[in-house]
Coordinates of C-alpha atoms (C1' of nucleotides) in Angstrom, one line a residue:
Chain M
M401 CA 76.7 120.4 99.4
P402 CA 77.6 118.9 96.1
H403 CA 77.4 121.0 92.9
E404 CA 74.0 120.0 91.7
S405 CA 74.2 122.5 88.8
T406 CA 76.9 122.1 86.1
R407 CA 79.8 124.6 85.9
L408 CA 79.5 127.9 84.2
S409 CA 80.8 128.7 80.7
A410 CA 81.8 131.9 79.1
R411 CA 78.5 132.2 77.3
D412 CA 76.7 131.9 80.6
W413 CA 78.5 135.0 81.8
A414 CA 77.8 136.8 78.5
R415 CA 74.1 135.9 78.8
A416 CA 73.9 137.1 82.3
A417 CA 75.6 140.3 81.3
L418 CA 72.9 140.7 78.6
T419 CA 70.1 140.4 81.0
A420 CA 71.9 142.9 83.3
I421 CA 72.1 145.3 80.3
A422 CA 68.4 144.8 79.7
D423 CA 67.6 146.4 83.0
G424 CA 70.3 148.9 83.9
G425 CA 72.5 149.4 80.9
L426 CA 76.2 149.0 80.7
A427 CA 76.5 150.3 84.2
A428 CA 74.8 147.2 85.5
V429 CA 77.5 144.9 84.0
A430 CA 79.5 144.6 87.1
V431 CA 81.5 141.6 87.9
E432 CA 80.7 141.1 91.5
P433 CA 76.9 141.6 91.3
L434 CA 76.8 139.3 88.3
A435 CA 78.7 136.7 90.3
R436 CA 76.2 137.1 93.1
T437 CA 73.3 136.5 90.8
L438 CA 75.0 133.5 89.3
G439 CA 75.7 132.1 92.7
V440 CA 79.5 132.1 92.5
T441 CA 82.2 134.5 93.5
K442 CA 84.0 136.7 91.1
G443 CA 87.1 134.5 91.3
S444 CA 85.5 132.3 88.7
F445 CA 84.8 135.1 86.4
Y446 CA 88.5 135.8 85.7
A447 CA 88.9 132.2 84.5
H448 CA 86.7 133.1 81.5
Y449 CA 87.5 136.7 80.8
R450 CA 90.5 138.8 81.4
N451 CA 88.5 141.9 82.5
R452 CA 85.1 143.6 82.5
D453 CA 85.7 145.0 79.0
E454 CA 86.1 141.6 77.5
L455 CA 82.8 140.6 79.0
I456 CA 81.0 143.6 77.6
A457 CA 82.4 142.9 74.2
A458 CA 81.3 139.3 74.4
A459 CA 77.8 140.3 75.5
L460 CA 77.5 142.8 72.6
A461 CA 78.7 140.2 70.1
E462 CA 76.2 137.7 71.5
W463 CA 73.5 140.3 71.1
R464 CA 74.4 141.0 67.6
T465 CA 74.4 137.4 66.4
H466 CA 71.1 136.9 68.3
C467 CA 69.6 139.9 66.4
E468 CA 70.9 138.7 63.1
D469 CA 69.4 135.3 63.7
G470 CA 66.1 136.8 64.4
L471 CA 66.3 138.9 61.3
A472 CA 67.1 135.8 59.1
D473 CA 63.7 134.4 60.0
F474 CA 62.0 137.4 58.4
A475 CA 64.4 137.5 55.5
A476 CA 63.4 134.0 54.6
I477 CA 59.9 135.1 53.8
T478 CA 59.8 135.5 50.0
D479 CA 56.6 137.4 49.6
P480 CA 57.6 141.0 50.4
A481 CA 54.1 142.1 51.4
R482 CA 53.8 139.2 53.8
R483 CA 57.3 139.9 55.1
L484 CA 56.4 143.5 55.8
R485 CA 53.3 142.6 57.5
E486 CA 55.1 140.0 59.7
L487 CA 57.7 142.6 60.6
L488 CA 55.0 145.1 61.7
T489 CA 52.7 142.8 63.6
T490 CA 55.6 141.0 65.3
V491 CA 56.8 144.3 66.7
V492 CA 53.4 145.6 67.7
R493 CA 52.7 142.4 69.7
S494 CA 56.2 142.5 71.1
V495 CA 56.7 138.8 70.5
R496 CA 60.4 138.8 71.5
P497 CA 60.5 140.6 74.7
L498 CA 64.1 140.3 75.6
V499 CA 65.8 141.8 72.5
P500 CA 64.2 145.2 72.4
S501 CA 64.9 145.6 76.1
V502 CA 68.6 145.2 75.4
H503 CA 68.3 147.5 72.5
L504 CA 66.6 150.2 74.5
S505 CA 68.9 150.0 77.4
L506 CA 71.8 150.3 75.0
L507 CA 70.4 153.6 73.9
G508 CA 71.4 155.0 77.2
D509 CA 75.0 154.1 76.5
R510 CA 75.0 155.1 72.9
N511 CA 78.1 157.3 73.5
D512 CA 80.2 154.2 74.3
P513 CA 82.0 153.4 71.0
R514 CA 81.5 149.7 71.3
V515 CA 77.8 150.1 71.9
A516 CA 77.5 152.6 69.0
E517 CA 79.2 150.1 66.7
A518 CA 76.9 147.2 67.7
V519 CA 73.7 149.2 67.6
G520 CA 74.8 150.7 64.3
H521 CA 75.3 147.3 62.7
V522 CA 72.0 145.9 64.0
D523 CA 70.1 149.0 62.9
Q524 CA 71.7 148.9 59.5
A525 CA 70.9 145.3 58.9
R526 CA 67.2 145.9 59.8
L527 CA 67.1 149.1 57.7
D528 CA 68.5 147.2 54.7
L529 CA 65.9 144.4 55.0
L530 CA 63.1 147.0 55.2
A531 CA 64.4 149.0 52.3
T532 CA 64.8 145.9 50.2
T533 CA 61.2 144.9 51.0
Y534 CA 59.9 148.3 50.0
R535 CA 61.9 148.2 46.8
E536 CA 60.5 144.8 46.0
L537 CA 57.1 146.3 46.6
G538 CA 57.7 148.9 43.9
L539 CA 59.0 152.0 45.6
P540 CA 61.9 153.8 43.9
S541 CA 65.2 153.3 45.7
A542 CA 65.4 156.7 47.5
R543 CA 61.9 156.6 48.7
A544 CA 62.2 153.0 49.8
A545 CA 65.2 153.9 51.9
A546 CA 63.3 156.8 53.4
R547 CA 60.2 154.9 54.1
A548 CA 62.2 152.0 55.6
R549 CA 63.8 154.6 57.9
V550 CA 60.4 156.0 59.0
A551 CA 59.0 152.5 59.5
Y552 CA 61.9 151.3 61.5
A553 CA 61.8 154.4 63.6
A554 CA 58.1 153.6 64.3
I555 CA 59.1 150.1 65.2
L556 CA 61.7 151.3 67.7
G557 CA 59.4 153.9 69.2
L558 CA 56.6 151.4 69.6
S559 CA 58.8 149.0 71.5
H560 CA 59.9 151.9 73.6
L561 CA 56.4 153.0 74.4
A562 CA 55.4 149.4 75.1
Q563 CA 58.1 149.2 77.7
T564 CA 57.6 152.5 79.4
D565 CA 53.8 152.5 79.5
P566 CA 52.2 150.3 82.0
D567 CA 49.0 149.8 80.1
A568 CA 49.5 147.2 77.3
P569 CA 48.6 149.0 74.1
R570 CA 49.3 146.2 71.7
S571 CA 45.7 146.2 70.7
T572 CA 44.4 145.3 67.3
V573 CA 43.5 148.9 66.7
L574 CA 47.1 149.8 66.9
A575 CA 48.2 146.9 64.7
N576 CA 45.6 148.0 62.1
E577 CA 46.8 151.6 62.3
A578 CA 50.4 150.6 61.8
A579 CA 49.4 148.4 58.9
T580 CA 47.3 151.1 57.1
V581 CA 50.2 153.6 57.6
F582 CA 53.1 151.4 56.6
L583 CA 51.7 148.6 54.5
P584 CA 50.4 150.3 51.3
P585 CA 53.8 151.1 49.9
V586 CA 53.2 152.6 46.5
R587 CA 50.2 154.7 47.0
A588 CA 52.3 157.5 45.5
S589 CA 51.1 156.8 41.9
R590 CA 48.3 158.6 40.1
H591 CA 45.4 156.6 41.5
A592 CA 46.7 157.2 45.0
S593 CA 44.7 154.9 47.3
V594 CA 44.5 157.1 50.3
P595 CA 43.7 154.8 53.2
K596 CA 40.0 154.9 53.9
E597 CA 38.4 153.9 57.1
Chain V
M226 CA 92.9 187.3 89.5
P227 CA 89.3 188.1 90.3
H228 CA 86.4 185.6 90.0
E229 CA 85.3 186.4 86.5
S230 CA 82.3 184.1 86.6
T231 CA 79.6 184.5 89.1
R232 CA 78.7 182.0 91.7
L233 CA 76.7 178.9 91.0
S234 CA 73.0 178.5 91.7
A235 CA 70.9 175.4 92.2
R236 CA 69.7 175.6 88.7
D237 CA 73.2 175.7 87.4
W238 CA 73.8 172.3 89.0
A239 CA 70.5 171.0 87.7
R240 CA 71.4 172.1 84.2
A241 CA 74.8 170.6 84.5
A242 CA 73.1 167.4 85.6
L243 CA 70.9 167.5 82.5
T244 CA 73.8 167.7 80.1
A245 CA 75.5 164.9 82.0
I246 CA 72.3 162.8 81.5
A247 CA 72.3 163.7 77.9
D248 CA 75.6 161.8 77.4
G249 CA 75.8 159.1 80.0
G250 CA 72.4 158.7 81.6
L251 CA 71.7 158.8 85.3
A252 CA 75.0 157.1 86.0
A253 CA 76.8 160.2 84.8
V254 CA 75.1 162.4 87.4
A255 CA 77.9 162.1 89.9
V256 CA 78.6 164.9 92.3
E257 CA 82.4 165.0 92.0
P258 CA 82.7 164.8 88.3
L259 CA 80.0 167.4 87.9
A260 CA 81.9 169.7 90.3
R261 CA 85.0 169.2 88.3
T262 CA 83.3 170.3 85.1
L263 CA 81.8 173.2 86.9
G264 CA 85.2 174.2 88.2
V265 CA 84.4 173.9 91.9
T266 CA 84.7 171.1 94.4
K267 CA 81.9 169.1 95.7
G268 CA 81.9 171.0 99.0
S269 CA 79.8 173.6 97.3
F270 CA 77.3 171.2 95.9
Y271 CA 76.0 170.3 99.4
A272 CA 75.1 173.9 99.9
H273 CA 72.4 173.6 97.2
Y274 CA 71.2 170.0 97.5
R275 CA 71.1 167.6 100.4
N276 CA 72.2 164.6 98.3
R277 CA 72.5 163.2 94.8
D278 CA 68.9 162.1 94.7
E279 CA 67.7 165.6 95.2
L280 CA 69.8 166.8 92.3
I281 CA 68.4 164.0 90.1
A282 CA 64.9 165.0 91.0
A283 CA 65.6 168.6 90.3
A284 CA 67.1 167.8 86.9
L285 CA 64.1 165.7 86.0
A286 CA 61.7 168.4 87.0
E287 CA 63.7 170.9 85.0
W288 CA 63.5 168.6 82.0
R289 CA 59.8 168.1 82.3
T290 CA 59.0 171.8 82.5
H291 CA 61.4 172.4 79.5
C292 CA 59.5 169.8 77.5
E293 CA 56.1 171.2 78.5
D294 CA 57.2 174.7 77.4
G295 CA 58.4 173.3 74.1
L296 CA 55.1 171.5 73.6
A297 CA 53.1 174.7 74.3
D298 CA 54.6 176.3 71.3
F299 CA 53.1 173.7 69.1
A300 CA 49.8 173.6 71.0
A301 CA 49.5 177.3 70.2
I302 CA 49.1 176.5 66.5
T303 CA 45.4 176.5 65.8
D304 CA 45.3 174.9 62.4
P305 CA 45.6 171.2 63.1
A306 CA 47.2 170.4 59.7
R307 CA 49.9 173.0 60.1
R308 CA 50.4 171.9 63.7
L309 CA 51.0 168.3 62.6
R310 CA 53.3 169.4 59.9
E311 CA 55.3 171.5 62.3
L312 CA 55.6 168.6 64.7
L313 CA 56.9 166.3 62.0
T314 CA 59.3 168.5 60.3
T315 CA 60.7 169.9 63.5
V316 CA 61.6 166.4 64.6
V317 CA 63.0 165.4 61.3
R318 CA 65.3 168.3 61.3
S319 CA 66.1 167.9 64.9
V320 CA 65.7 171.5 65.7
R321 CA 66.1 171.2 69.4
P322 CA 69.1 169.0 69.8
L323 CA 69.4 168.9 73.5
V324 CA 66.0 167.6 74.6
P325 CA 65.9 164.4 72.6
S326 CA 69.3 163.5 73.8
V327 CA 68.1 163.7 77.4
H328 CA 65.0 161.7 76.4
L329 CA 67.1 159.0 74.8
S330 CA 69.5 158.7 77.6
L331 CA 66.7 158.4 80.0
L332 CA 65.5 155.3 78.1
G333 CA 68.5 153.5 79.4
D334 CA 67.4 154.2 83.0
R335 CA 63.7 153.6 82.4
N336 CA 63.6 151.2 85.3
D337 CA 64.3 153.9 87.8
P338 CA 60.9 154.9 89.1
R339 CA 61.6 158.6 89.0
V340 CA 62.7 158.4 85.4
A341 CA 59.7 156.3 84.5
E342 CA 57.4 158.9 86.0
A343 CA 59.0 161.8 84.2
V344 CA 59.2 160.1 80.9
G345 CA 55.7 158.8 81.2
H346 CA 54.3 162.3 81.8
V347 CA 56.2 163.8 78.9
D348 CA 55.2 161.0 76.6
Q349 CA 51.6 161.3 77.7
A350 CA 51.5 165.1 77.1
R351 CA 52.8 164.6 73.6
L352 CA 50.6 161.7 72.8
D353 CA 47.6 163.8 73.9
L354 CA 48.5 166.7 71.7
L355 CA 49.0 164.4 68.7
A356 CA 45.7 162.5 69.4
T357 CA 43.8 165.8 69.6
T358 CA 45.4 167.0 66.4
Y359 CA 44.3 163.8 64.6
R360 CA 40.8 164.1 66.0
E361 CA 40.6 167.6 64.9
L362 CA 41.6 166.4 61.4
G363 CA 38.6 164.1 61.4
L364 CA 39.8 160.7 62.7
P365 CA 37.5 158.9 65.1
S366 CA 38.8 158.8 68.6
A367 CA 40.2 155.3 68.8
R368 CA 41.9 155.6 65.5
A369 CA 43.3 159.1 66.4
A370 CA 44.8 157.7 69.5
A371 CA 46.3 154.7 67.6
R372 CA 47.7 156.9 64.9
A373 CA 49.1 159.4 67.4
R374 CA 50.9 156.5 69.0
V375 CA 52.4 155.3 65.8
A376 CA 53.4 158.8 64.8
Y377 CA 54.9 159.6 68.1
A378 CA 56.8 156.2 68.0
A379 CA 58.2 157.3 64.6
I380 CA 59.2 160.6 66.0
L381 CA 61.0 159.0 68.9
G382 CA 62.7 156.4 66.6
L383 CA 63.8 159.1 64.1
S384 CA 65.5 161.1 66.8
H385 CA 67.1 157.9 68.0
L386 CA 68.4 157.1 64.5
A387 CA 69.6 160.6 64.0
Q388 CA 71.7 160.4 67.1
T389 CA 73.2 157.0 66.5
D390 CA 73.8 157.2 62.8
P391 CA 76.8 159.3 61.9
D392 CA 75.5 160.3 58.5
A393 CA 72.9 163.1 58.7
P394 CA 69.7 161.7 57.4
R395 CA 67.5 164.7 57.9
S396 CA 67.1 165.0 54.2
T397 CA 64.1 166.4 52.4
V398 CA 63.4 163.0 51.1
L399 CA 62.9 161.7 54.6
A400 CA 60.8 164.7 55.6
N401 CA 58.6 164.1 52.5
E402 CA 58.3 160.5 53.3
A403 CA 57.3 161.2 56.9
A404 CA 54.8 163.7 55.6
T405 CA 53.2 161.3 53.1
V406 CA 53.0 158.7 55.7
F407 CA 51.6 160.7 58.6
L408 CA 50.2 163.9 57.3
P409 CA 47.1 162.9 55.2
P410 CA 44.9 161.5 58.0
V411 CA 41.6 161.3 56.3
R412 CA 41.9 164.1 53.7
A413 CA 39.2 165.7 55.8
S414 CA 39.4 169.3 54.6
R415 CA 38.4 170.3 51.1
H416 CA 41.7 171.5 49.8
A417 CA 43.9 169.1 51.8
S418 CA 47.4 170.1 50.8
V419 CA 48.9 166.6 50.4
P420 CA 52.6 167.3 49.9
K421 CA 53.7 166.3 46.5
E422 CA 57.2 165.8 45.4
Chain X
dG719 C1' 81.0 199.4 108.2
dC720 C1' 79.2 194.8 110.7
dG721 C1' 77.1 190.7 111.0
dT722 C1' 74.8 186.9 108.8
dA723 C1' 73.6 183.8 105.4
dT724 C1' 75.4 181.7 101.4
dC725 C1' 79.0 179.7 98.5
dA726 C1' 83.2 177.2 98.3
dA727 C1' 87.6 174.4 99.8
dT728 C1' 89.7 170.7 102.4
dA729 C1' 89.8 166.6 104.8
dC730 C1' 87.9 162.4 106.4
dG731 C1' 85.4 157.9 106.7
dC732 C1' 82.7 154.7 104.1
dC733 C1' 81.3 151.5 100.6
dA734 C1' 81.1 149.2 96.0
dC735 C1' 83.5 147.5 92.5
dC736 C1' 87.8 146.3 89.8
dG737 C1' 91.8 143.6 89.3
dT738 C1' 95.5 140.5 91.1
dA739 C1' 97.4 137.0 93.6
dT740 C1' 97.1 132.5 95.7
dC741 C1' 95.0 128.3 96.9
dA742 C1' 91.7 124.3 96.8
dA743 C1' 89.4 121.1 94.6
dG744 C1' 87.6 118.1 90.5
dG745 C1' 87.9 116.1 86.0
dA746 C1' 90.3 114.3 81.5
dG747 C1' 94.1 112.1 79.5
dA748 C1' 99.0 110.0 79.7
Chain W
dT1396 C1' 97.1 106.4 89.2
dC1397 C1' 99.3 110.6 88.5
dT1398 C1' 99.3 115.0 86.4
dC1399 C1' 97.7 119.1 84.3
dC1400 C1' 94.1 122.1 83.3
dT1401 C1' 89.9 124.2 84.4
dT1402 C1' 86.7 126.0 87.7
dG1403 C1' 86.0 128.3 91.8
dA1404 C1' 87.0 130.5 96.7
dT1405 C1' 89.4 133.8 99.5
dA1406 C1' 92.1 137.7 100.5
dC1407 C1' 94.3 142.0 99.4
dG1408 C1' 95.2 146.6 97.5
dG1409 C1' 93.5 150.3 94.6
dT1410 C1' 90.1 153.6 92.8
dG1411 C1' 86.1 156.4 92.5
dG1412 C1' 82.3 158.3 94.3
dC1413 C1' 79.0 159.5 98.4
dG1414 C1' 78.2 162.0 102.5
dT1415 C1' 79.8 164.8 106.6
dA1416 C1' 82.3 167.8 109.2
dT1417 C1' 84.9 172.0 109.6
dT1418 C1' 86.6 176.2 108.1
dG1419 C1' 87.4 180.1 105.0
dA1420 C1' 85.6 183.6 101.8
dT1421 C1' 82.1 186.5 99.7
dA1422 C1' 77.9 189.1 99.1
dC1423 C1' 74.1 191.5 100.9
dG1424 C1' 70.9 193.6 104.5
dC1425 C1' 71.1 196.8 108.1

DNA sequence: GCGTATCAATACGCCACCGTATCAAGGAGA
DNA sequence: TCTCCTTGATACGGTGGCGTATTGATACGC
């Protein structure tokens, strides 16, 4: 049988490792099972990486750049209110289904220093963007950072709940609730506009 | 030298398995390493459980009852406003440090059906308590469920951030922000004590 | 005190995966 | 065309963990 599919590259292995991480965590990044799913034997793996650790590092790097690229799309939105709304609704609807899976699975391996470093950077970048957005919306710096933290926490948790619960709860009610909770940024002033129903 | 420590029981093994889960996920529940940390050999393990799966099941059951017990403490608070505030501040301060670690580590193994079942039940119980609280505070049922979901998501995410970030962010600023975001549900009661800075 | 059930140690076979040769193509450039 | 480099296959040893005897030691009921 001739090789109808082209040969594999190092990125192919990294991507396969990422999908393995998405369901199974770091423990699922094993050379021989990965080779099986790719349809080759592990002999070819060691032509691209020296060992398993290098593959894990490459997969984490791939994930980080992927996350940063996704973040750049939101950072390009100039209007802070619209940017915030986009961030929230995107998460509620779980538009990008792959990325949060990787993120969640990595939580299980958060004690691994490489994982901690990658997750920490991704979290920090997202927190920075959220904090900047809230500052642009008028919140003082400390409160902007705090609210960014709470909002990002909700984002993480919602993606978690969406993945563990079988019933799809990305309803408009949920989106509205998240919006009323996190959208009005500055209701701390005197004429505090408490969200009404 | 006499045996200063008493012999081990099945619960000892389950508890050791839980702490192993807390840092390392299900993959860390290995009989021989566990026996090493307990100071015995694995020969004794098979006197308490038939195999590794039984140990995992016992550990998950132990975790569930532990979570339910912790939830009962909050459910005992009759005043819904105070109950909500306790729930939020407890999480922000990360009073119970063990439980969330287990919960987070289990996220990495959320594809395991046993884990999915346990996590699903724990999540559901907490969501129910939160939704009831919001209903008691005057929110209509659908919105109460939605806001409970968002609030619980934030709780989960905050505990995640607290564990991955090195800097301790359980500041009062954060607690205040979480309170202003999630506490005033509908300002239902007359003298609703909205926390002011 | 004696026997019995429980807890623990040792030893063994088994399997999955890692890593290292070593070899066989197949393609790009001289 | 010939040669080298890359990709991939095969085989081997090593390690870690699971599960199963088998046996020794200890506590507890009687």
